[in-house]
JSON list of C-alpha atoms in Angstrom, two decimals:
[
{"chain": "A", "resi": 1, "resn": "MET", "atom": "CA", "xyz": [23.67, 4.86, -0.09]},
{"chain": "A", "resi": 2, "resn": "TRP", "atom": "CA", "xyz": [21.85, 8.12, -0.74]},
{"chain": "A", "resi": 3, "resn": "CYS", "atom": "CA", "xyz": [20.34, 8.24, 2.91]},
{"chain": "A", "resi": 4, "resn": "LYS", "atom": "CA", "xyz": [21.99, 10.47, 5.31]},
{"chain": "A", "resi": 5, "resn": "ASP", "atom": "CA", "xyz": [21.59, 11.12, 9.12]},
{"chain": "A", "resi": 6, "resn": "HIS", "atom": "CA", "xyz": [20.40, 14.82, 9.91]},
{"chain": "A", "resi": 7, "resn": "GLY", "atom": "CA", "xyz": [20.37, 15.47, 13.04]},
{"chain": "A", "resi": 8, "resn": "MET", "atom": "CA", "xyz": [18.67, 12.21, 13.97]},
{"chain": "A", "resi": 9, "resn": "THR", "atom": "CA", "xyz": [15.41, 13.51, 12.05]},
{"chain": "A", "resi": 10, "resn": "VAL", "atom": "CA", "xyz": [14.72, 12.63, 8.20]},
{"chain": "A", "resi": 11, "resn": "THR", "atom": "CA", "xyz": [11.95, 13.21, 5.84]},
{"chain": "A", "resi": 12, "resn": "ILE", "atom": "CA", "xyz": [11.32, 10.59, 3.08]},
{"chain": "A", "resi": 13, "resn": "SER", "atom": "CA", "xyz": [9.37, 12.11, 0.30]},
{"chain": "A", "resi": 14, "resn": "ASN", "atom": "CA", "xyz": [8.07, 10.68, -3.14]},
{"chain": "A", "resi": 15, "resn": "LEU", "atom": "CA", "xyz": [10.61, 13.16, -4.89]},
{"chain": "A", "resi": 16, "resn": "ASP", "atom": "CA", "xyz": [13.59, 11.55, -2.89]},
{"chain": "A", "resi": 17, "resn": "LEU", "atom": "CA", "xyz": [12.71, 8.32, -4.05]},
{"chain": "A", "resi": 18, "resn": "SER", "atom": "CA", "xyz": [12.17, 9.09, -7.81]},
{"chain": "A", "resi": 19, "resn": "LEU", "atom": "CA", "xyz": [15.52, 10.89, -7.89]},
{"chain": "A", "resi": 20, "resn": "HIS", "atom": "CA", "xyz": [17.41, 8.46, -6.04]},
{"chain": "A", "resi": 21, "resn": "ILE", "atom": "CA", "xyz": [15.89, 5.12, -5.98]},
{"chain": "A", "resi": 22, "resn": "GLY", "atom": "CA", "xyz": [18.56, 3.66, -8.55]},
{"chain": "A", "resi": 23, "resn": "ARG", "atom": "CA", "xyz": [21.39, 4.69, -6.28]},
{"chain": "A", "resi": 24, "resn": "ILE", "atom": "CA", "xyz": [20.21, 2.46, -2.99]},
{"chain": "A", "resi": 25, "resn": "ALA", "atom": "CA", "xyz": [22.72, 0.01, -2.05]},
{"chain": "A", "resi": 26, "resn": "PRO", "atom": "CA", "xyz": [21.63, -3.96, -2.26]},
{"chain": "A", "resi": 27, "resn": "MET", "atom": "CA", "xyz": [22.28, -4.36, 1.65]},
{"chain": "A", "resi": 28, "resn": "PRO", "atom": "CA", "xyz": [20.40, -2.40, 4.47]},
{"chain": "A", "resi": 29, "resn": "HIS", "atom": "CA", "xyz": [22.30, 0.63, 5.32]},
{"chain": "A", "resi": 30, "resn": "ALA", "atom": "CA", "xyz": [22.63, 1.36, 9.28]},
{"chain": "A", "resi": 31, "resn": "PHE", "atom": "CA", "xyz": [21.58, 4.81, 10.96]},
{"chain": "A", "resi": 32, "resn": "PRO", "atom": "CA", "xyz": [22.47, 4.20, 14.22]},
{"chain": "A", "resi": 33, "resn": "GLU", "atom": "CA", "xyz": [21.54, 7.75, 15.56]},
{"chain": "A", "resi": 34, "resn": "LEU", "atom": "CA", "xyz": [18.34, 8.01, 13.72]},
{"chain": "A", "resi": 35, "resn": "ARG", "atom": "CA", "xyz": [15.39, 8.52, 16.13]},
{"chain": "A", "resi": 36, "resn": "LYS", "atom": "CA", "xyz": [12.75, 9.82, 13.72]},
{"chain": "A", "resi": 37, "resn": "VAL", "atom": "CA", "xyz": [11.62, 9.12, 10.33]},
{"chain": "A", "resi": 38, "resn": "THR", "atom": "CA", "xyz": [8.77, 10.76, 8.51]},
{"chain": "A", "resi": 39, "resn": "PHE", "atom": "CA", "xyz": [7.74, 8.87, 5.03]},
{"chain": "A", "resi": 40, "resn": "ASP", "atom": "CA", "xyz": [5.70, 11.67, 3.22]},
{"chain": "A", "resi": 41, "resn": "GLY", "atom": "CA", "xyz": [3.95, 10.55, 0.04]},
{"chain": "A", "resi": 42, "resn": "GLU", "atom": "CA", "xyz": [3.13, 14.07, -1.02]},
{"chain": "A", "resi": 43, "resn": "LYS", "atom": "CA", "xyz": [-0.46, 12.75, -2.22]},
{"chain": "A", "resi": 44, "resn": "GLN", "atom": "CA", "xyz": [1.36, 10.95, -4.89]},
{"chain": "A", "resi": 45, "resn": "ILE", "atom": "CA", "xyz": [1.86, 7.16, -5.66]},
{"chain": "A", "resi": 46, "resn": "SER", "atom": "CA", "xyz": [4.89, 6.16, -3.34]},
{"chain": "A", "resi": 47, "resn": "THR", "atom": "CA", "xyz": [6.37, 3.09, -1.99]},
{"chain": "A", "resi": 48, "resn": "LEU", "atom": "CA", "xyz": [7.64, 1.84, 1.54]},
{"chain": "A", "resi": 49, "resn": "LYS", "atom": "CA", "xyz": [10.06, -0.47, -0.03]},
{"chain": "A", "resi": 50, "resn": "VAL", "atom": "CA", "xyz": [12.91, 2.11, 0.56]},
{"chain": "A", "resi": 51, "resn": "PHE", "atom": "CA", "xyz": [12.66, 0.67, 4.15]},
{"chain": "A", "resi": 52, "resn": "ASN", "atom": "CA", "xyz": [14.11, -2.58, 2.92]},
{"chain": "A", "resi": 53, "resn": "HIS", "atom": "CA", "xyz": [17.35, -0.72, 2.61]},
{"chain": "A", "resi": 54, "resn": "MET", "atom": "CA", "xyz": [17.56, 0.81, 6.23]},
{"chain": "A", "resi": 55, "resn": "ASN", "atom": "CA", "xyz": [18.49, -0.43, 9.60]},
{"chain": "A", "resi": 56, "resn": "ILE", "atom": "CA", "xyz": [17.47, 2.34, 12.30]},
{"chain": "A", "resi": 57, "resn": "PRO", "atom": "CA", "xyz": [18.13, 0.68, 15.77]},
{"chain": "A", "resi": 58, "resn": "SER", "atom": "CA", "xyz": [17.62, 4.14, 17.83]},
{"chain": "A", "resi": 59, "resn": "LEU", "atom": "CA", "xyz": [14.24, 4.74, 15.93]},
{"chain": "A", "resi": 60, "resn": "LYS", "atom": "CA", "xyz": [11.77, 6.03, 18.50]},
{"chain": "A", "resi": 61, "resn": "ASP", "atom": "CA", "xyz": [9.29, 7.98, 16.31]},
{"chain": "A", "resi": 62, "resn": "LEU", "atom": "CA", "xyz": [7.62, 6.90, 12.72]},
{"chain": "A", "resi": 63, "resn": "PHE", "atom": "CA", "xyz": [5.50, 8.89, 10.90]},
{"chain": "A", "resi": 64, "resn": "LEU", "atom": "CA", "xyz": [3.84, 7.54, 7.47]},
{"chain": "A", "resi": 65, "resn": "VAL", "atom": "CA", "xyz": [1.89, 10.03, 5.70]},
{"chain": "A", "resi": 66, "resn": "ASP", "atom": "CA", "xyz": [-0.41, 9.97, 2.52]},
{"chain": "A", "resi": 67, "resn": "CYS", "atom": "CA", "xyz": [0.84, 6.38, 2.00]},
{"chain": "A", "resi": 68, "resn": "ARG", "atom": "CA", "xyz": [-1.43, 5.26, -0.82]},
{"chain": "A", "resi": 69, "resn": "VAL", "atom": "CA", "xyz": [0.52, 2.03, -1.49]},
{"chain": "A", "resi": 70, "resn": "TRP", "atom": "CA", "xyz": [1.02, 0.03, 1.57]},
{"chain": "A", "resi": 71, "resn": "ASP", "atom": "CA", "xyz": [3.71, -2.42, 1.93]},
{"chain": "A", "resi": 72, "resn": "THR", "atom": "CA", "xyz": [3.47, -4.35, 5.31]},
{"chain": "A", "resi": 73, "resn": "VAL", "atom": "CA", "xyz": [6.32, -6.61, 4.37]},
{"chain": "A", "resi": 74, "resn": "SER", "atom": "CA", "xyz": [8.79, -3.76, 4.29]},
{"chain": "A", "resi": 75, "resn": "LEU", "atom": "CA", "xyz": [7.85, -2.08, 7.09]},
{"chain": "A", "resi": 76, "resn": "SER", "atom": "CA", "xyz": [7.92, -5.40, 9.10]},
{"chain": "A", "resi": 77, "resn": "SER", "atom": "CA", "xyz": [11.10, -6.19, 7.90]},
{"chain": "A", "resi": 78, "resn": "LEU", "atom": "CA", "xyz": [12.40, -2.63, 8.98]},
{"chain": "A", "resi": 79, "resn": "LEU", "atom": "CA", "xyz": [11.04, -3.39, 12.71]},
{"chain": "A", "resi": 80, "resn": "GLN", "atom": "CA", "xyz": [12.48, -6.55, 12.99]},
{"chain": "A", "resi": 81, "resn": "ARG", "atom": "CA", "xyz": [15.86, -6.08, 11.26]},
{"chain": "A", "resi": 82, "resn": "SER", "atom": "CA", "xyz": [16.32, -2.82, 13.23]},
{"chain": "A", "resi": 83, "resn": "ALA", "atom": "CA", "xyz": [15.14, -4.32, 16.70]},
{"chain": "A", "resi": 84, "resn": "CYS", "atom": "CA", "xyz": [14.00, -0.66, 17.68]},
{"chain": "A", "resi": 85, "resn": "GLN", "atom": "CA", "xyz": [12.09, 0.33, 20.73]},
{"chain": "A", "resi": 86, "resn": "LEU", "atom": "CA", "xyz": [9.32, 2.47, 18.43]},
{"chain": "A", "resi": 87, "resn": "GLU", "atom": "CA", "xyz": [7.54, 5.01, 21.20]},
{"chain": "A", "resi": 88, "resn": "GLN", "atom": "CA", "xyz": [5.20, 6.75, 18.55]},
{"chain": "A", "resi": 89, "resn": "LEU", "atom": "CA", "xyz": [3.48, 5.61, 15.42]},
{"chain": "A", "resi": 90, "resn": "VAL", "atom": "CA", "xyz": [1.78, 8.18, 13.23]},
{"chain": "A", "resi": 91, "resn": "LEU", "atom": "CA", "xyz": [-0.56, 7.05, 10.41]},
{"chain": "A", "resi": 92, "resn": "GLN", "atom": "CA", "xyz": [-1.97, 10.08, 8.77]},
{"chain": "A", "resi": 93, "resn": "THR", "atom": "CA", "xyz": [-3.68, 11.23, 5.53]},
{"chain": "A", "resi": 94, "resn": "THR", "atom": "CA", "xyz": [-3.76, 14.84, 5.20]},
{"chain": "A", "resi": 95, "resn": "ASP", "atom": "CA", "xyz": [-6.01, 14.92, 2.09]},
{"chain": "A", "resi": 96, "resn": "ALA", "atom": "CA", "xyz": [-9.58, 13.31, 2.15]},
{"chain": "A", "resi": 97, "resn": "THR", "atom": "CA", "xyz": [-8.87, 12.47, -1.74]},
{"chain": "A", "resi": 98, "resn": "HIS", "atom": "CA", "xyz": [-5.90, 10.39, -1.00]},
{"chain": "A", "resi": 99, "resn": "THR", "atom": "CA", "xyz": [-6.41, 7.98, 2.01]},
{"chain": "A", "resi": 100, "resn": "THR", "atom": "CA", "xyz": [-3.48, 5.77, 3.15]},
{"chain": "A", "resi": 101, "resn": "GLY", "atom": "CA", "xyz": [-3.99, 2.23, 1.92]},
{"chain": "A", "resi": 102, "resn": "VAL", "atom": "CA", "xyz": [-3.68, -0.07, 4.82]},
{"chain": "A", "resi": 103, "resn": "CYS", "atom": "CA", "xyz": [-6.42, -2.56, 5.81]},
{"chain": "A", "resi": 104, "resn": "THR", "atom": "CA", "xyz": [-7.01, -3.96, 9.37]},
{"chain": "A", "resi": 105, "resn": "GLY", "atom": "CA", "xyz": [-4.94, -6.93, 8.99]},
{"chain": "A", "resi": 106, "resn": "GLU", "atom": "CA", "xyz": [-2.12, -5.42, 7.74]},
{"chain": "A", "resi": 107, "resn": "LEU", "atom": "CA", "xyz": [-2.61, -2.35, 10.44]},
{"chain": "A", "resi": 108, "resn": "LEU", "atom": "CA", "xyz": [-2.75, -5.26, 13.20]},
{"chain": "A", "resi": 109, "resn": "ILE", "atom": "CA", "xyz": [0.30, -6.90, 11.94]},
{"chain": "A", "resi": 110, "resn": "LEU", "atom": "CA", "xyz": [2.40, -3.70, 12.47]},
{"chain": "A", "resi": 111, "resn": "LEU", "atom": "CA", "xyz": [0.95, -3.13, 16.06]},
{"chain": "A", "resi": 112, "resn": "ARG", "atom": "CA", "xyz": [1.69, -6.62, 17.12]},
{"chain": "A", "resi": 113, "resn": "LEU", "atom": "CA", "xyz": [5.45, -5.60, 16.04]},
{"chain": "A", "resi": 114, "resn": "THR", "atom": "CA", "xyz": [5.64, -2.53, 18.28]},
{"chain": "A", "resi": 115, "resn": "PRO", "atom": "CA", "xyz": [4.91, -3.72, 21.81]},
{"chain": "A", "resi": 116, "resn": "THR", "atom": "CA", "xyz": [6.72, -0.36, 22.94]},
{"chain": "A", "resi": 117, "resn": "LEU", "atom": "CA", "xyz": [4.28, 2.03, 21.68]},
{"chain": "A", "resi": 118, "resn": "THR", "atom": "CA", "xyz": [3.10, 4.54, 23.89]},
{"chain": "A", "resi": 119, "resn": "THR", "atom": "CA", "xyz": [1.72, 6.85, 21.36]},
{"chain": "A", "resi": 120, "resn": "LEU", "atom": "CA", "xyz": [-0.73, 5.92, 18.38]},
{"chain": "A", "resi": 121, "resn": "VAL", "atom": "CA", "xyz": [-2.13, 8.18, 15.99]},
{"chain": "A", "resi": 122, "resn": "LEU", "atom": "CA", "xyz": [-4.56, 7.14, 13.17]},
{"chain": "A", "resi": 123, "resn": "THR", "atom": "CA", "xyz": [-6.25, 9.99, 11.26]},
{"chain": "A", "resi": 124, "resn": "GLN", "atom": "CA", "xyz": [-8.13, 9.58, 8.02]},
{"chain": "A", "resi": 125, "resn": "LEU", "atom": "CA", "xyz": [-7.49, 6.14, 6.85]},
{"chain": "A", "resi": 126, "resn": "LEU", "atom": "CA", "xyz": [-9.41, 3.91, 4.81]},
{"chain": "A", "resi": 127, "resn": "PRO", "atom": "CA", "xyz": [-12.71, 2.93, 6.38]},
{"chain": "A", "resi": 128, "resn": "ASN", "atom": "CA", "xyz": [-11.68, -0.69, 6.63]},
{"chain": "A", "resi": 129, "resn": "ALA", "atom": "CA", "xyz": [-8.37, 0.16, 8.62]},
{"chain": "A", "resi": 130, "resn": "ILE", "atom": "CA", "xyz": [-10.19, 0.12, 11.91]},
{"chain": "A", "resi": 131, "resn": "THR", "atom": "CA", "xyz": [-12.67, -2.51, 12.37]},
{"chain": "A", "resi": 132, "resn": "ASP", "atom": "CA", "xyz": [-14.08, -4.48, 15.29]},
{"chain": "A", "resi": 133, "resn": "ALA", "atom": "CA", "xyz": [-11.71, -7.25, 14.76]},
{"chain": "A", "resi": 134, "resn": "LEU", "atom": "CA", "xyz": [-8.76, -4.85, 15.51]},
{"chain": "A", "resi": 135, "resn": "LEU", "atom": "CA", "xyz": [-10.51, -3.20, 18.45]},
{"chain": "A", "resi": 136, "resn": "GLU", "atom": "CA", "xyz": [-10.94, -6.80, 19.94]},
{"chain": "A", "resi": 137, "resn": "ALA", "atom": "CA", "xyz": [-7.32, -7.43, 19.72]},
{"chain": "A", "resi": 138, "resn": "LEU", "atom": "CA", "xyz": [-6.60, -4.03, 21.32]},
{"chain": "A", "resi": 139, "resn": "ILE", "atom": "CA", "xyz": [-8.87, -4.91, 24.47]},
{"chain": "A", "resi": 140, "resn": "ALA", "atom": "CA", "xyz": [-7.18, -5.35, 27.46]},
{"chain": "A", "resi": 141, "resn": "GLN", "atom": "CA", "xyz": [-8.34, -8.71, 28.97]},
{"chain": "A", "resi": 142, "resn": "ASP", "atom": "CA", "xyz": [-6.31, -8.36, 32.32]},
{"chain": "A", "resi": 143, "resn": "ALA", "atom": "CA", "xyz": [-3.60, -6.01, 33.55]},
{"chain": "A", "resi": 144, "resn": "THR", "atom": "CA", "xyz": [-1.08, -6.56, 30.64]},
{"chain": "A", "resi": 145, "resn": "PRO", "atom": "CA", "xyz": [-2.87, -6.10, 27.28]},
{"chain": "A", "resi": 146, "resn": "ALA", "atom": "CA", "xyz": [-1.50, -8.49, 24.45]},
{"chain": "A", "resi": 147, "resn": "VAL", "atom": "CA", "xyz": [-1.41, -5.81, 21.89]},
{"chain": "A", "resi": 148, "resn": "LEU", "atom": "CA", "xyz": [0.21, -2.46, 22.79]},
{"chain": "A", "resi": 149, "resn": "PRO", "atom": "CA", "xyz": [0.64, -3.40, 26.63]},
{"chain": "A", "resi": 150, "resn": "VAL", "atom": "CA", "xyz": [2.02, 0.29, 27.49]},
{"chain": "A", "resi": 151, "resn": "LEU", "atom": "CA", "xyz": [-0.16, 2.59, 25.00]},
{"chain": "A", "resi": 152, "resn": "THR", "atom": "CA", "xyz": [-0.97, 5.71, 27.04]},
{"chain": "A", "resi": 153, "resn": "ALA", "atom": "CA", "xyz": [-1.88, 8.19, 24.28]},
{"chain": "A", "resi": 154, "resn": "LEU", "atom": "CA", "xyz": [-4.37, 7.55, 21.37]},
{"chain": "A", "resi": 155, "resn": "VAL", "atom": "CA", "xyz": [-5.77, 9.88, 18.65]},
{"chain": "A", "resi": 156, "resn": "LEU", "atom": "CA", "xyz": [-8.39, 8.56, 16.47]},
{"chain": "A", "resi": 157, "resn": "ALA", "atom": "CA", "xyz": [-10.00, 10.39, 13.59]},
{"chain": "A", "resi": 158, "resn": "GLY", "atom": "CA", "xyz": [-12.15, 9.37, 10.80]},
{"chain": "A", "resi": 159, "resn": "ILE", "atom": "CA", "xyz": [-14.75, 7.47, 9.20]},
{"chain": "A", "resi": 160, "resn": "TYR", "atom": "CA", "xyz": [-14.50, 3.53, 10.10]},
{"chain": "A", "resi": 161, "resn": "LEU", "atom": "CA", "xyz": [-16.47, 0.53, 9.81]},
{"chain": "A", "resi": 162, "resn": "PHE", "atom": "CA", "xyz": [-16.22, -0.36, 13.63]},
{"chain": "A", "resi": 163, "resn": "SER", "atom": "CA", "xyz": [-19.18, -0.25, 16.19]},
{"chain": "A", "resi": 164, "resn": "THR", "atom": "CA", "xyz": [-19.33, 2.53, 18.65]},
{"chain": "A", "resi": 165, "resn": "ASP", "atom": "CA", "xyz": [-19.83, -0.60, 21.22]},
{"chain": "A", "resi": 166, "resn": "GLN", "atom": "CA", "xyz": [-16.62, -2.05, 20.17]},
{"chain": "A", "resi": 167, "resn": "LEU", "atom": "CA", "xyz": [-14.79, 1.21, 20.66]},
{"chain": "A", "resi": 168, "resn": "LEU", "atom": "CA", "xyz": [-15.83, 1.84, 23.90]},
{"chain": "A", "resi": 169, "resn": "ASN", "atom": "CA", "xyz": [-15.09, -1.71, 25.02]},
{"chain": "A", "resi": 170, "resn": "MET", "atom": "CA", "xyz": [-11.66, -0.98, 24.30]},
{"chain": "A", "resi": 171, "resn": "LEU", "atom": "CA", "xyz": [-11.30, 2.17, 25.61]},
{"chain": "A", "resi": 172, "resn": "GLU", "atom": "CA", "xyz": [-13.01, 0.95, 29.01]},
{"chain": "A", "resi": 173, "resn": "SER", "atom": "CA", "xyz": [-10.71, -1.84, 29.12]},
{"chain": "A", "resi": 174, "resn": "ARG", "atom": "CA", "xyz": [-7.83, 0.31, 29.00]},
{"chain": "A", "resi": 175, "resn": "THR", "atom": "CA", "xyz": [-8.99, 3.08, 31.46]},
{"chain": "A", "resi": 176, "resn": "THR", "atom": "CA", "xyz": [-9.58, 0.66, 34.59]},
{"chain": "A", "resi": 177, "resn": "PRO", "atom": "CA", "xyz": [-7.85, 0.97, 37.72]},
{"chain": "A", "resi": 178, "resn": "HIS", "atom": "CA", "xyz": [-6.31, -2.33, 37.69]},
{"chain": "A", "resi": 179, "resn": "ASN", "atom": "CA", "xyz": [-4.64, -1.37, 34.20]},
{"chain": "A", "resi": 180, "resn": "HIS", "atom": "CA", "xyz": [-1.17, 0.45, 35.39]},
{"chain": "A", "resi": 181, "resn": "HIS", "atom": "CA", "xyz": [-0.25, 0.86, 31.83]},
{"chain": "A", "resi": 182, "resn": "GLY", "atom": "CA", "xyz": [-3.58, 2.34, 30.55]},
{"chain": "A", "resi": 183, "resn": "LEU", "atom": "CA", "xyz": [-4.64, 5.10, 28.67]},
{"chain": "A", "resi": 184, "resn": "ARG", "atom": "CA", "xyz": [-3.62, 8.98, 29.75]},
{"chain": "A", "resi": 185, "resn": "THR", "atom": "CA", "xyz": [-4.69, 10.84, 26.79]},
{"chain": "A", "resi": 186, "resn": "VAL", "atom": "CA", "xyz": [-7.73, 10.02, 24.37]},
{"chain": "A", "resi": 187, "resn": "ASP", "atom": "CA", "xyz": [-8.49, 11.99, 21.29]},
{"chain": "A", "resi": 188, "resn": "ILE", "atom": "CA", "xyz": [-11.65, 10.66, 19.23]},
{"chain": "A", "resi": 189, "resn": "THR", "atom": "CA", "xyz": [-12.87, 12.43, 16.07]},
{"chain": "A", "resi": 190, "resn": "LEU", "atom": "CA", "xyz": [-16.13, 10.51, 14.53]},
{"chain": "A", "resi": 191, "resn": "PRO", "atom": "CA", "xyz": [-16.84, 13.31, 12.12]},
{"chain": "A", "resi": 192, "resn": "SER", "atom": "CA", "xyz": [-20.50, 11.61, 10.53]},
{"chain": "A", "resi": 193, "resn": "ARG", "atom": "CA", "xyz": [-21.15, 9.20, 13.31]},
{"chain": "A", "resi": 194, "resn": "GLN", "atom": "CA", "xyz": [-24.20, 9.41, 15.45]},
{"chain": "A", "resi": 195, "resn": "VAL", "atom": "CA", "xyz": [-23.67, 8.61, 19.04]},
{"chain": "A", "resi": 196, "resn": "SER", "atom": "CA", "xyz": [-26.68, 7.76, 21.17]},
{"chain": "A", "resi": 197, "resn": "ILE", "atom": "CA", "xyz": [-27.00, 9.10, 24.75]},
{"chain": "A", "resi": 198, "resn": "PRO", "atom": "CA", "xyz": [-26.15, 5.75, 26.46]},
{"chain": "A", "resi": 199, "resn": "HIS", "atom": "CA", "xyz": [-22.87, 5.74, 24.43]},
{"chain": "A", "resi": 200, "resn": "LEU", "atom": "CA", "xyz": [-22.11, 9.41, 25.01]},
{"chain": "A", "resi": 201, "resn": "GLN", "atom": "CA", "xyz": [-22.46, 8.56, 29.02]},
{"chain": "A", "resi": 202, "resn": "ARG", "atom": "CA", "xyz": [-19.80, 6.06, 28.34]},
{"chain": "A", "resi": 203, "resn": "PHE", "atom": "CA", "xyz": [-17.64, 8.06, 26.55]},
{"chain": "A", "resi": 204, "resn": "SER", "atom": "CA", "xyz": [-18.11, 10.89, 29.43]},
{"chain": "A", "resi": 205, "resn": "ALA", "atom": "CA", "xyz": [-16.86, 8.06, 31.91]},
{"chain": "A", "resi": 206, "resn": "VAL", "atom": "CA", "xyz": [-13.87, 7.13, 29.79]},
{"chain": "A", "resi": 207, "resn": "MET", "atom": "CA", "xyz": [-12.69, 10.62, 29.34]},
{"chain": "A", "resi": 208, "resn": "ARG", "atom": "CA", "xyz": [-13.17, 11.41, 33.14]},
{"chain": "A", "resi": 209, "resn": "ALA", "atom": "CA", "xyz": [-10.95, 8.35, 33.96]},
{"chain": "A", "resi": 210, "resn": "VAL", "atom": "CA", "xyz": [-7.88, 9.56, 31.70]},
{"chain": "A", "resi": 211, "resn": "GLU", "atom": "CA", "xyz": [-5.94, 13.04, 32.41]},
{"chain": "A", "resi": 212, "resn": "SER", "atom": "CA", "xyz": [-6.54, 14.65, 28.97]},
{"chain": "A", "resi": 213, "resn": "SER", "atom": "CA", "xyz": [-9.37, 13.72, 26.59]},
{"chain": "A", "resi": 214, "resn": "SER", "atom": "CA", "xyz": [-11.38, 14.92, 23.58]},
{"chain": "A", "resi": 215, "resn": "LEU", "atom": "CA", "xyz": [-14.34, 13.75, 21.85]},
{"chain": "A", "resi": 216, "resn": "ALA", "atom": "CA", "xyz": [-16.49, 15.02, 18.64]},
{"chain": "A", "resi": 217, "resn": "CYS", "atom": "CA", "xyz": [-18.94, 13.21, 16.82]},
{"chain": "A", "resi": 218, "resn": "LEU", "atom": "CA", "xyz": [-22.91, 13.72, 16.08]},
{"chain": "A", "resi": 219, "resn": "ASP", "atom": "CA", "xyz": [-25.45, 13.05, 18.58]},
{"chain": "A", "resi": 220, "resn": "GLU", "atom": "CA", "xyz": [-28.85, 11.14, 17.56]},
{"chain": "A", "resi": 221, "resn": "ALA", "atom": "CA", "xyz": [-30.26, 14.50, 16.30]},
{"chain": "A", "resi": 222, "resn": "ARG", "atom": "CA", "xyz": [-27.10, 14.94, 14.20]},
{"chain": "A", "resi": 223, "resn": "SER", "atom": "CA", "xyz": [-25.79, 17.82, 15.95]},
{"chain": "A", "resi": 224, "resn": "GLN", "atom": "CA", "xyz": [-22.33, 18.28, 16.38]},
{"chain": "A", "resi": 225, "resn": "VAL", "atom": "CA", "xyz": [-20.83, 17.25, 19.84]},
{"chain": "A", "resi": 226, "resn": "ARG", "atom": "CA", "xyz": [-17.66, 18.36, 21.39]},
{"chain": "A", "resi": 227, "resn": "ILE", "atom": "CA", "xyz": [-16.59, 17.47, 24.78]},
{"chain": "A", "resi": 228, "resn": "GLN", "atom": "CA", "xyz": [-13.12, 18.18, 26.20]},
{"chain": "A", "resi": 229, "resn": "VAL", "atom": "CA", "xyz": [-11.72, 16.99, 29.52]},
{"chain": "A", "resi": 230, "resn": "GLY", "atom": "CA", "xyz": [-8.43, 17.66, 31.57]},
{"chain": "A", "resi": 231, "resn": "LYS", "atom": "CA", "xyz": [-5.42, 19.79, 30.45]},
{"chain": "A", "resi": 232, "resn": "TYR", "atom": "CA", "xyz": [-4.74, 20.63, 26.69]},
{"chain": "A", "resi": 233, "resn": "THR", "atom": "CA", "xyz": [-3.33, 17.73, 24.92]},
{"chain": "A", "resi": 234, "resn": "PRO", "atom": "CA", "xyz": [-0.35, 18.32, 22.59]},
{"chain": "A", "resi": 235, "resn": "LEU", "atom": "CA", "xyz": [-1.44, 15.49, 20.35]},
{"chain": "A", "resi": 236, "resn": "ASP", "atom": "CA", "xyz": [-4.38, 17.83, 18.96]},
{"chain": "A", "resi": 237, "resn": "TRP", "atom": "CA", "xyz": [-2.39, 19.12, 16.24]},
{"chain": "A", "resi": 238, "resn": "CYS", "atom": "CA", "xyz": [-2.37, 15.88, 14.54]},
{"chain": "A", "resi": 239, "resn": "HIS", "atom": "CA", "xyz": [-6.07, 16.79, 13.23]},
{"chain": "A", "resi": 240, "resn": "ASN", "atom": "CA", "xyz": [-5.26, 20.10, 11.93]},
{"chain": "A", "resi": 241, "resn": "ARG", "atom": "CA", "xyz": [-1.75, 19.96, 10.24]},
{"chain": "A", "resi": 242, "resn": "PRO", "atom": "CA", "xyz": [0.53, 17.78, 8.43]},
{"chain": "A", "resi": 243, "resn": "VAL", "atom": "CA", "xyz": [3.08, 16.16, 10.11]},
{"chain": "A", "resi": 244, "resn": "GLY", "atom": "CA", "xyz": [6.90, 16.14, 9.62]},
{"chain": "A", "resi": 245, "resn": "ARG", "atom": "CA", "xyz": [6.89, 18.97, 6.87]},
{"chain": "A", "resi": 246, "resn": "GLY", "atom": "CA", "xyz": [9.56, 21.01, 8.68]},
{"chain": "A", "resi": 247, "resn": "SER", "atom": "CA", "xyz": [12.17, 18.01, 8.82]},
{"chain": "A", "resi": 248, "resn": "ASP", "atom": "CA", "xyz": [15.20, 17.57, 6.92]},
{"chain": "A", "resi": 249, "resn": "SER", "atom": "CA", "xyz": [14.72, 15.59, 3.86]},
{"chain": "A", "resi": 250, "resn": "LEU", "atom": "CA", "xyz": [16.91, 12.74, 2.54]}
]
C-alpha cells in the first residue's frame, strides 16, 4: 500500500494518484492514527475512489478541494467502514473555473453520514449543490435537528439556487435559545445575491444570536453589504486561501 501516516495529517493529490494508483492494495488499508485528510484535485480530473482502499477510524477533519469528479459511493463507504467521528468537513473550490462536482442529493447523503460534525465549510460549489431541499433537511424542528445535530460553525460561500427565505429559515431554527447545540459561528458570502431590507433585518437578528458572524451580499440597489458581529472567526480564511497546501503528501 502506497499510503503512509505522516504525523496524523496527509494530503492526497491528483499527482499521487497518477503515480501510485496501480500499487493500491485490493483490501482497505488501516490508518489508525490518521486524524486529518486533504484530498487535493489540483484543478485536474481526479477520483475519490482512493477512499475505497482506506480505513481511517480516527478521522476528524476531511478537506475535499477542487474535486471535479464526485464519488458519493466511495466517500460513503469510507465513512461507514471507518466508523469515524468526523468533526470538520470542508468542500472547497479554489478556482471559479473548476467547480466541485457535487449535487444537493449527494451532499445530503454525506451530511446524513456525519452526525458528529461540528464545522461545515461549503465554498464555491455548483449552484445546484445547495438548494431549498437541502436547507429544508437542515432545519431544526425541535431541540435536536435530524441532520447535523451538533453543528456549531457554518461557512457558506458561492452562487446557489436556494432562496434567501429558506436559508434564513434554517439559520433561525439553529440559533433559537431552545437549541442547546445551535450555531455559534456563521460566515455567509453570497457575492451576487440581492437581499431585501426585511431579509437583512432577519440576517441581523441571526448574527446577534451567535458568538461570531459575517455576511457579505448585495442590497436592493446592488451595493455591496458587509456585516460582521462578534469576535474574529478563524473560519474566515476558508474564503481567501486554499486549504491543505502545507500538509504532508502521500
